[in-house]
PDB file of C-alpha atoms in Angstrom:
ATOM      1  CA  MET W  41     -21.839 112.695  -5.347  1.00 52.00           C
ATOM      2  CA  ILE W  42     -22.940 110.845  -2.661  1.00 69.00           C
ATOM      3  CA  SER W  43     -24.888 108.011  -4.550  1.00 68.00           C
ATOM      4  CA  GLY W  44     -22.136 107.049  -6.566  1.00 70.00           C
ATOM      5  CA  LEU W  45     -20.182 106.175  -4.193  1.00 75.00           C
ATOM      6  CA  TYR W  46     -23.511 103.903  -2.617  1.00 72.00           C
ATOM      7  CA  THR W  47     -23.815 102.240  -5.984  1.00 75.00           C
ATOM      8  CA  ALA W  48     -19.866 101.364  -6.498  1.00 77.00           C
ATOM      9  CA  ALA W  49     -19.678 100.379  -3.277  1.00 81.00           C
ATOM     10  CA  SER W  50     -22.664  97.595  -2.840  1.00 79.00           C
ATOM     11  CA  GLY W  51     -21.266  96.429  -6.357  1.00 80.00           C
ATOM     12  CA  MET W  52     -18.413  95.660  -4.787  1.00 86.00           C
ATOM     13  CA  ALA W  53     -19.759  93.984  -1.827  1.00 85.00           C
ATOM     14  CA  LEU W  54     -22.113  92.530  -4.596  1.00 86.00           C
ATOM     15  CA  HIS W  55     -18.575  91.059  -6.103  1.00 85.00           C
ATOM     16  CA  GLN W  56     -17.267  90.038  -2.952  1.00 90.00           C
ATOM     17  CA  ALA W  57     -20.358  87.525  -2.739  1.00 90.00           C
ATOM     18  CA  LYS W  58     -19.797  86.556  -5.646  1.00 91.00           C
ATOM     19  CA  LEU W  59     -16.209  85.414  -5.630  1.00 93.00           C
ATOM     20  CA  ASP W  60     -17.221  83.368  -2.490  1.00 93.00           C
ATOM     21  CA  VAL W  61     -20.167  81.426  -4.018  1.00 93.00           C
ATOM     22  CA  LEU W  62     -17.092  80.798  -7.067  1.00 94.00           C
ATOM     23  CA  ALA W  63     -14.154  80.023  -4.546  1.00 96.00           C
ATOM     24  CA  ASN W  64     -16.334  77.704  -2.977  1.00 94.00           C
ATOM     25  CA  ASN W  65     -17.874  75.918  -5.979  1.00 93.00           C
ATOM     26  CA  LEU W  66     -14.396  75.550  -7.087  1.00 95.00           C
ATOM     27  CA  ALA W  67     -13.018  73.988  -4.254  1.00 94.00           C
ATOM     28  CA  ASN W  68     -15.555  71.946  -4.581  1.00 93.00           C
ATOM     29  CA  ALA W  69     -15.147  70.431  -7.939  1.00 94.00           C
ATOM     30  CA  ASN W  70     -13.849  67.255  -7.097  1.00 93.00           C
ATOM     31  CA  THR W  71     -16.173  66.326  -4.607  1.00 93.00           C
ATOM     32  CA  PRO W  72     -18.718  63.472  -5.537  1.00 94.00           C
ATOM     33  CA  GLY W  73     -22.222  64.517  -5.860  1.00 91.00           C
ATOM     34  CA  PHE W  74     -21.654  68.280  -5.361  1.00 93.00           C
ATOM     35  CA  GLN W  75     -24.004  70.650  -6.915  1.00 91.00           C
ATOM     36  CA  ALA W  76     -22.867  73.953  -7.305  1.00 92.00           C
ATOM     37  CA  ASP W  77     -24.534  77.341  -5.812  1.00 93.00           C
ATOM     38  CA  VAL W  78     -25.656  80.539  -8.288  1.00 93.00           C
ATOM     39  CA  LEU W  79     -25.641  83.740  -6.331  1.00 92.00           C
ATOM     40  CA  THR W  80     -28.886  85.887  -7.339  1.00 90.00           C
ATOM     41  CA  VAL W  81     -28.660  89.220  -7.369  1.00 88.00           C
ATOM     42  CA  GLU W  82     -31.393  92.301  -6.473  1.00 88.00           C
ATOM     43  CA  VAL W  83     -31.222  95.313  -8.305  1.00 85.00           C
ATOM     44  CA  SER W  84     -32.706  98.626  -6.711  1.00 81.00           C
ATOM     45  CA  ALA W  85     -33.444 101.771  -8.668  1.00 74.00           C
ATOM     46  CA  PRO W  86     -33.432 104.702  -7.974  1.00 67.00           C
ATOM     47  CA  ALA W  87     -37.329 106.768  -7.053  1.00 59.00           C
ATOM     48  CA  ALA W  88     -38.408 108.401  -9.971  1.00 57.00           C
ATOM     49  CA  GLY W  89     -37.378 111.832 -10.370  1.00 55.00           C
ATOM     50  CA  SER W  90     -35.054 111.804  -7.318  1.00 54.00           C
ATOM     51  CA  LEU W  91     -32.154 112.053  -9.265  1.00 51.00           C
ATOM     52  CA  SER W  92     -30.807 114.840 -11.280  1.00 50.00           C
ATOM     53  CA  ALA W  93     -29.980 113.981 -15.556  1.00 44.00           C
ATOM     54  CA  GLY W  94     -26.501 112.308 -15.571  1.00 45.00           C
ATOM     55  CA  ALA W  95     -26.363 111.269 -11.638  1.00 47.00           C
ATOM     56  CA  ALA W  96     -25.790 108.107 -10.569  1.00 53.00           C
ATOM     57  CA  GLY W  97     -28.392 105.867  -8.519  1.00 60.00           C
ATOM     58  CA  GLY W  98     -29.508 102.654  -7.824  1.00 70.00           C
ATOM     59  CA  THR W  99     -27.918  99.898  -5.874  1.00 79.00           C
ATOM     60  CA  VAL W 100     -27.214  95.828  -6.440  1.00 83.00           C
ATOM     61  CA  ARG W 101     -26.794  93.292  -3.598  1.00 84.00           C
ATOM     62  CA  ALA W 102     -26.940  89.730  -3.599  1.00 84.00           C
ATOM     63  CA  GLY W 103     -30.053  87.971  -3.290  1.00 85.00           C
ATOM     64  CA  ARG W 104     -30.350  84.337  -2.291  1.00 87.00           C
ATOM     65  CA  THR W 105     -28.244  81.567  -3.241  1.00 88.00           C
ATOM     66  CA  VAL W 106     -29.487  78.701  -5.098  1.00 87.00           C
ATOM     67  CA  THR W 107     -28.526  75.489  -5.536  1.00 88.00           C
ATOM     68  CA  ASP W 108     -28.390  74.280  -9.282  1.00 89.00           C
ATOM     69  CA  ALA W 109     -30.228  70.878  -9.358  1.00 85.00           C
ATOM     70  CA  ARG W 110     -28.547  69.260 -12.507  1.00 89.00           C
ATOM     71  CA  SER W 111     -26.573  65.734 -12.398  1.00 90.00           C
ATOM     72  CA  GLY W 112     -23.119  66.011 -12.025  1.00 93.00           C
ATOM     73  CA  VAL W 113     -20.913  63.097 -14.895  1.00 95.00           C
ATOM     74  CA  VAL W 114     -21.780  59.458 -14.085  1.00 96.00           C
ATOM     75  CA  ARG W 115     -18.432  57.675 -14.436  1.00 96.00           C
ATOM     76  CA  ALA W 116     -17.169  53.837 -13.633  1.00 97.00           C
ATOM     77  CA  THR W 117     -15.441  53.719 -10.661  1.00 96.00           C
ATOM     78  CA  GLY W 118     -15.564  49.721 -10.276  1.00 94.00           C
ATOM     79  CA  ASN W 119     -16.199  49.651  -6.773  1.00 95.00           C
ATOM     80  CA  PRO W 120     -19.340  48.095  -5.417  1.00 94.00           C
ATOM     81  CA  LEU W 121     -20.108  50.605  -2.604  1.00 96.00           C
ATOM     82  CA  ASP W 122     -20.091  52.962  -5.161  1.00 97.00           C
ATOM     83  CA  LEU W 123     -23.137  53.960  -6.247  1.00 97.00           C
ATOM     84  CA  ALA W 124     -24.550  56.765  -8.661  1.00 97.00           C
ATOM     85  CA  LEU W 125     -28.553  57.866  -9.252  1.00 95.00           C
ATOM     86  CA  ALA W 126     -28.844  58.143 -12.970  1.00 93.00           C
ATOM     87  CA  GLY W 127     -31.563  60.829 -12.650  1.00 89.00           C
ATOM     88  CA  PRO W 128     -33.596  62.791 -10.476  1.00 89.00           C
ATOM     89  CA  GLY W 129     -32.985  61.470  -6.498  1.00 92.00           C
ATOM     90  CA  LEU W 130     -30.754  61.960  -3.148  1.00 94.00           C
ATOM     91  CA  PHE W 131     -29.616  58.528  -1.260  1.00 96.00           C
ATOM     92  CA  VAL W 132     -30.782  59.453   2.315  1.00 97.00           C
ATOM     93  CA  VAL W 133     -28.329  59.193   5.787  1.00 98.00           C
ATOM     94  CA  GLU W 134     -28.521  59.141   8.905  1.00 97.00           C
ATOM     95  CA  THR W 135     -27.018  61.300  11.436  1.00 97.00           C
ATOM     96  CA  PRO W 136     -27.093  63.172  15.143  1.00 96.00           C
ATOM     97  CA  SER W 137     -29.201  65.423  13.289  1.00 94.00           C
ATOM     98  CA  GLY W 138     -31.898  63.600  11.942  1.00 94.00           C
ATOM     99  CA  GLU W 139     -32.226  62.026   7.960  1.00 95.00           C
ATOM    100  CA  ARG W 140     -30.221  64.308   5.913  1.00 96.00           C
ATOM    101  CA  TYR W 141     -29.871  64.069   1.701  1.00 96.00           C
ATOM    102  CA  THR W 142     -27.279  63.962  -0.599  1.00 96.00           C
ATOM    103  CA  ARG W 143     -26.404  63.013  -3.869  1.00 95.00           C
ATOM    104  CA  ALA W 144     -22.916  61.868  -3.131  1.00 96.00           C
ATOM    105  CA  GLY W 145     -22.484  58.078  -3.309  1.00 96.00           C
ATOM    106  CA  ASN W 146     -18.946  57.050  -2.536  1.00 97.00           C
ATOM    107  CA  PHE W 147     -19.822  54.842   0.228  1.00 97.00           C
ATOM    108  CA  THR W 148     -18.097  52.783   2.680  1.00 97.00           C
ATOM    109  CA  ARG W 149     -17.959  50.077   4.800  1.00 96.00           C
ATOM    110  CA  ASP W 150     -17.723  51.620   8.402  1.00 96.00           C
ATOM    111  CA  ALA W 151     -16.908  49.629  11.290  1.00 96.00           C
ATOM    112  CA  GLN W 152     -19.406  47.993  12.059  1.00 96.00           C
ATOM    113  CA  GLY W 153     -20.272  46.881   8.580  1.00 95.00           C
ATOM    114  CA  PHE W 154     -23.191  49.157   7.607  1.00 97.00           C
ATOM    115  CA  LEU W 155     -22.842  51.718   4.248  1.00 97.00           C
ATOM    116  CA  ALA W 156     -22.038  54.919   5.678  1.00 97.00           C
ATOM    117  CA  THR W 157     -20.398  58.182   3.642  1.00 97.00           C
ATOM    118  CA  PRO W 158     -16.684  59.305   4.315  1.00 96.00           C
ATOM    119  CA  ASP W 159     -17.698  61.203   7.451  1.00 96.00           C
ATOM    120  CA  GLY W 160     -19.882  57.704   8.959  1.00 96.00           C
ATOM    121  CA  PHE W 161     -23.030  58.528   8.526  1.00 98.00           C
ATOM    122  CA  ARG W 162     -24.908  55.392   7.546  1.00 98.00           C
ATOM    123  CA  VAL W 163     -27.050  54.902   4.052  1.00 98.00           C
ATOM    124  CA  LEU W 164     -30.926  54.064   4.907  1.00 97.00           C
ATOM    125  CA  GLY W 165     -32.921  51.815   3.399  1.00 95.00           C
ATOM    126  CA  THR W 166     -36.560  50.646   3.779  1.00 94.00           C
ATOM    127  CA  ALA W 167     -34.905  48.657   6.739  1.00 95.00           C
ATOM    128  CA  GLY W 168     -32.999  50.749   8.636  1.00 96.00           C
ATOM    129  CA  PRO W 169     -29.190  51.279   7.870  1.00 97.00           C
ATOM    130  CA  ILE W 170     -28.143  49.233   5.294  1.00 96.00           C
ATOM    131  CA  ARG W 171     -25.849  46.187   6.682  1.00 95.00           C
ATOM    132  CA  ILE W 172     -22.957  45.224   3.668  1.00 94.00           C
ATOM    133  CA  PRO W 173     -22.895  41.224   3.328  1.00 91.00           C
ATOM    134  CA  ASP W 174     -20.191  39.619   4.168  1.00 88.00           C
ATOM    135  CA  GLY W 175     -20.192  38.448   0.201  1.00 87.00           C
ATOM    136  CA  GLY W 176     -20.422  42.177  -0.413  1.00 91.00           C
ATOM    137  CA  LEU W 177     -23.131  44.724  -1.343  1.00 92.00           C
ATOM    138  CA  ARG W 178     -25.292  43.669  -4.167  1.00 93.00           C
ATOM    139  CA  VAL W 179     -27.556  46.808  -5.382  1.00 94.00           C
ATOM    140  CA  SER W 180     -30.072  46.545  -8.563  1.00 94.00           C
ATOM    141  CA  GLU W 181     -30.724  49.199 -10.725  1.00 94.00           C
ATOM    142  CA  GLU W 182     -34.137  49.366  -8.818  1.00 94.00           C
ATOM    143  CA  GLY W 183     -32.331  50.150  -5.861  1.00 93.00           C
ATOM    144  CA  ALA W 184     -33.636  46.349  -4.541  1.00 93.00           C
ATOM    145  CA  LEU W 185     -31.228  44.528  -1.922  1.00 92.00           C
ATOM    146  CA  PRO W 186     -30.766  41.082  -1.993  1.00 88.00           C
ATOM    147  CA  ASP W 187     -32.728  40.478   1.752  1.00 88.00           C
ATOM    148  CA  GLY W 188     -35.518  41.863   0.086  1.00 90.00           C
ATOM    149  CA  THR W 189     -35.201  45.617   1.569  1.00 92.00           C
ATOM    150  CA  ARG W 190     -34.528  48.704  -0.858  1.00 94.00           C
ATOM    151  CA  LEU W 191     -32.349  51.352  -0.994  1.00 95.00           C
ATOM    152  CA  ARG W 192     -34.054  54.991   0.372  1.00 96.00           C
ATOM    153  CA  VAL W 193     -34.102  57.380  -2.844  1.00 95.00           C
ATOM    154  CA  VAL W 194     -36.516  60.641  -1.864  1.00 94.00           C
ATOM    155  CA  ALA W 195     -36.989  63.051  -4.226  1.00 88.00           C
ATOM    156  CA  GLY W 196     -34.449  66.286  -4.914  1.00 73.00           C
ATOM    157  CA  SER W 197     -36.057  68.372  -7.071  1.00 61.00           C
ATOM    158  CA  ASP W 198     -37.864  69.971  -4.953  1.00 60.00           C
ATOM    159  CA  ALA W 199     -35.016  72.649  -4.059  1.00 56.00           C
ATOM    160  CA  ALA W 200     -37.031  75.421  -2.466  1.00 59.00           C
ATOM    161  CA  ARG W 201     -37.431  73.122   0.621  1.00 82.00           C
ATOM    162  CA  LEU W 202     -34.077  71.756   1.284  1.00 88.00           C
ATOM    163  CA  ARG W 203     -30.963  73.821   2.373  1.00 90.00           C
ATOM    164  CA  LYS W 204     -27.139  72.668   2.554  1.00 91.00           C
ATOM    165  CA  ALA W 205     -25.992  71.057   5.739  1.00 92.00           C
ATOM    166  CA  GLY W 206     -22.590  71.309   5.187  1.00 90.00           C
ATOM    167  CA  ALA W 207     -20.542  67.510   4.142  1.00 91.00           C
ATOM    168  CA  ASN W 208     -22.648  67.370   1.171  1.00 93.00           C
ATOM    169  CA  LEU W 209     -26.084  67.009   2.792  1.00 95.00           C
ATOM    170  CA  PHE W 210     -29.191  68.136   2.012  1.00 94.00           C
ATOM    171  CA  ALA W 211     -31.694  69.251   4.394  1.00 93.00           C
ATOM    172  CA  ALA W 212     -34.980  70.064   4.702  1.00 90.00           C
ATOM    173  CA  GLU W 213     -35.698  73.712   6.042  1.00 87.00           C
ATOM    174  CA  ALA W 214     -37.911  74.105   8.854  1.00 84.00           C
ATOM    175  CA  GLY W 215     -40.801  73.605   9.055  1.00 82.00           C
ATOM    176  CA  ALA W 216     -41.090  71.783   5.565  1.00 82.00           C
ATOM    177  CA  ALA W 217     -42.172  68.530   4.901  1.00 83.00           C
ATOM    178  CA  PRO W 218     -39.073  65.743   4.254  1.00 85.00           C
ATOM    179  CA  PRO W 219     -39.119  64.962   0.225  1.00 89.00           C
ATOM    180  CA  GLU W 220     -41.163  62.296  -0.914  1.00 90.00           C
ATOM    181  CA  GLU W 221     -39.711  58.788  -1.651  1.00 90.00           C
ATOM    182  CA  LEU W 222     -39.132  57.884  -4.904  1.00 89.00           C
ATOM    183  CA  ALA W 223     -41.105  54.760  -5.946  1.00 83.00           C
ATOM    184  CA  ALA W 224     -38.407  54.313  -9.288  1.00 84.00           C
ATOM    185  CA  ALA W 225     -35.365  55.504  -9.211  1.00 89.00           C
ATOM    186  CA  ARG W 226     -32.318  53.865 -10.914  1.00 94.00           C
ATOM    187  CA  ILE W 227     -29.038  52.998  -9.438  1.00 96.00           C
ATOM    188  CA  LEU W 228     -25.684  52.808 -10.901  1.00 96.00           C
ATOM    189  CA  ALA W 229     -23.790  50.309  -8.674  1.00 96.00           C
ATOM    190  CA  GLY W 230     -19.733  50.518  -9.366  1.00 96.00           C
ATOM    191  CA  HIS W 231     -20.539  54.054 -10.806  1.00 97.00           C
ATOM    192  CA  LEU W 232     -19.638  57.852  -8.668  1.00 97.00           C
ATOM    193  CA  GLU W 233     -21.814  60.985  -9.983  1.00 96.00           C
ATOM    194  CA  THR W 234     -18.739  63.966 -10.206  1.00 96.00           C
ATOM    195  CA  SER W 235     -19.328  67.545  -8.798  1.00 94.00           C
ATOM    196  CA  ASN W 236     -21.826  69.415 -11.394  1.00 94.00           C
ATOM    197  CA  VAL W 237     -19.405  72.514 -11.187  1.00 93.00           C
TER     198      VAL W 237
END
């Protein structure tokens, strides 16, 4: 009887964890570039011969939460500061905690004239933060900027080396090497990637 209670309790705890992940995904359904989380499940069976026939046993529990790396739908916005990655990759931004990475391309112009995230983190190019020229920002499909530098894009395919860091950003796992720069990335100016939820 007592093993049945443990089995039921483990199932309830798992469902609560699943609801937490689902609630966060739904809360970000309209967040540009958001990548949904998926909860893994770990099952432990009772030891052989430890239960009588027909008795309940075994438990389930929430495992790791992994990121669904599939891209969201890309939509035209007409805003030249909106940038979308067509294919793999992550934009690189500068934060007080170091470089962070994002799929969200809903960028703005900060008070000093730099390209930035809505939270004020500056977007990085190969020569540092990207300053928006007086005539407006122009980015080629290859990520080239008018001053001859390029928008930095890194590989985002190795999800095991990245963790969510809040504000729709990713960070390299502690002790892991930062993601490699992508030599070729296709960037669509005036477009925005939606959430993949």
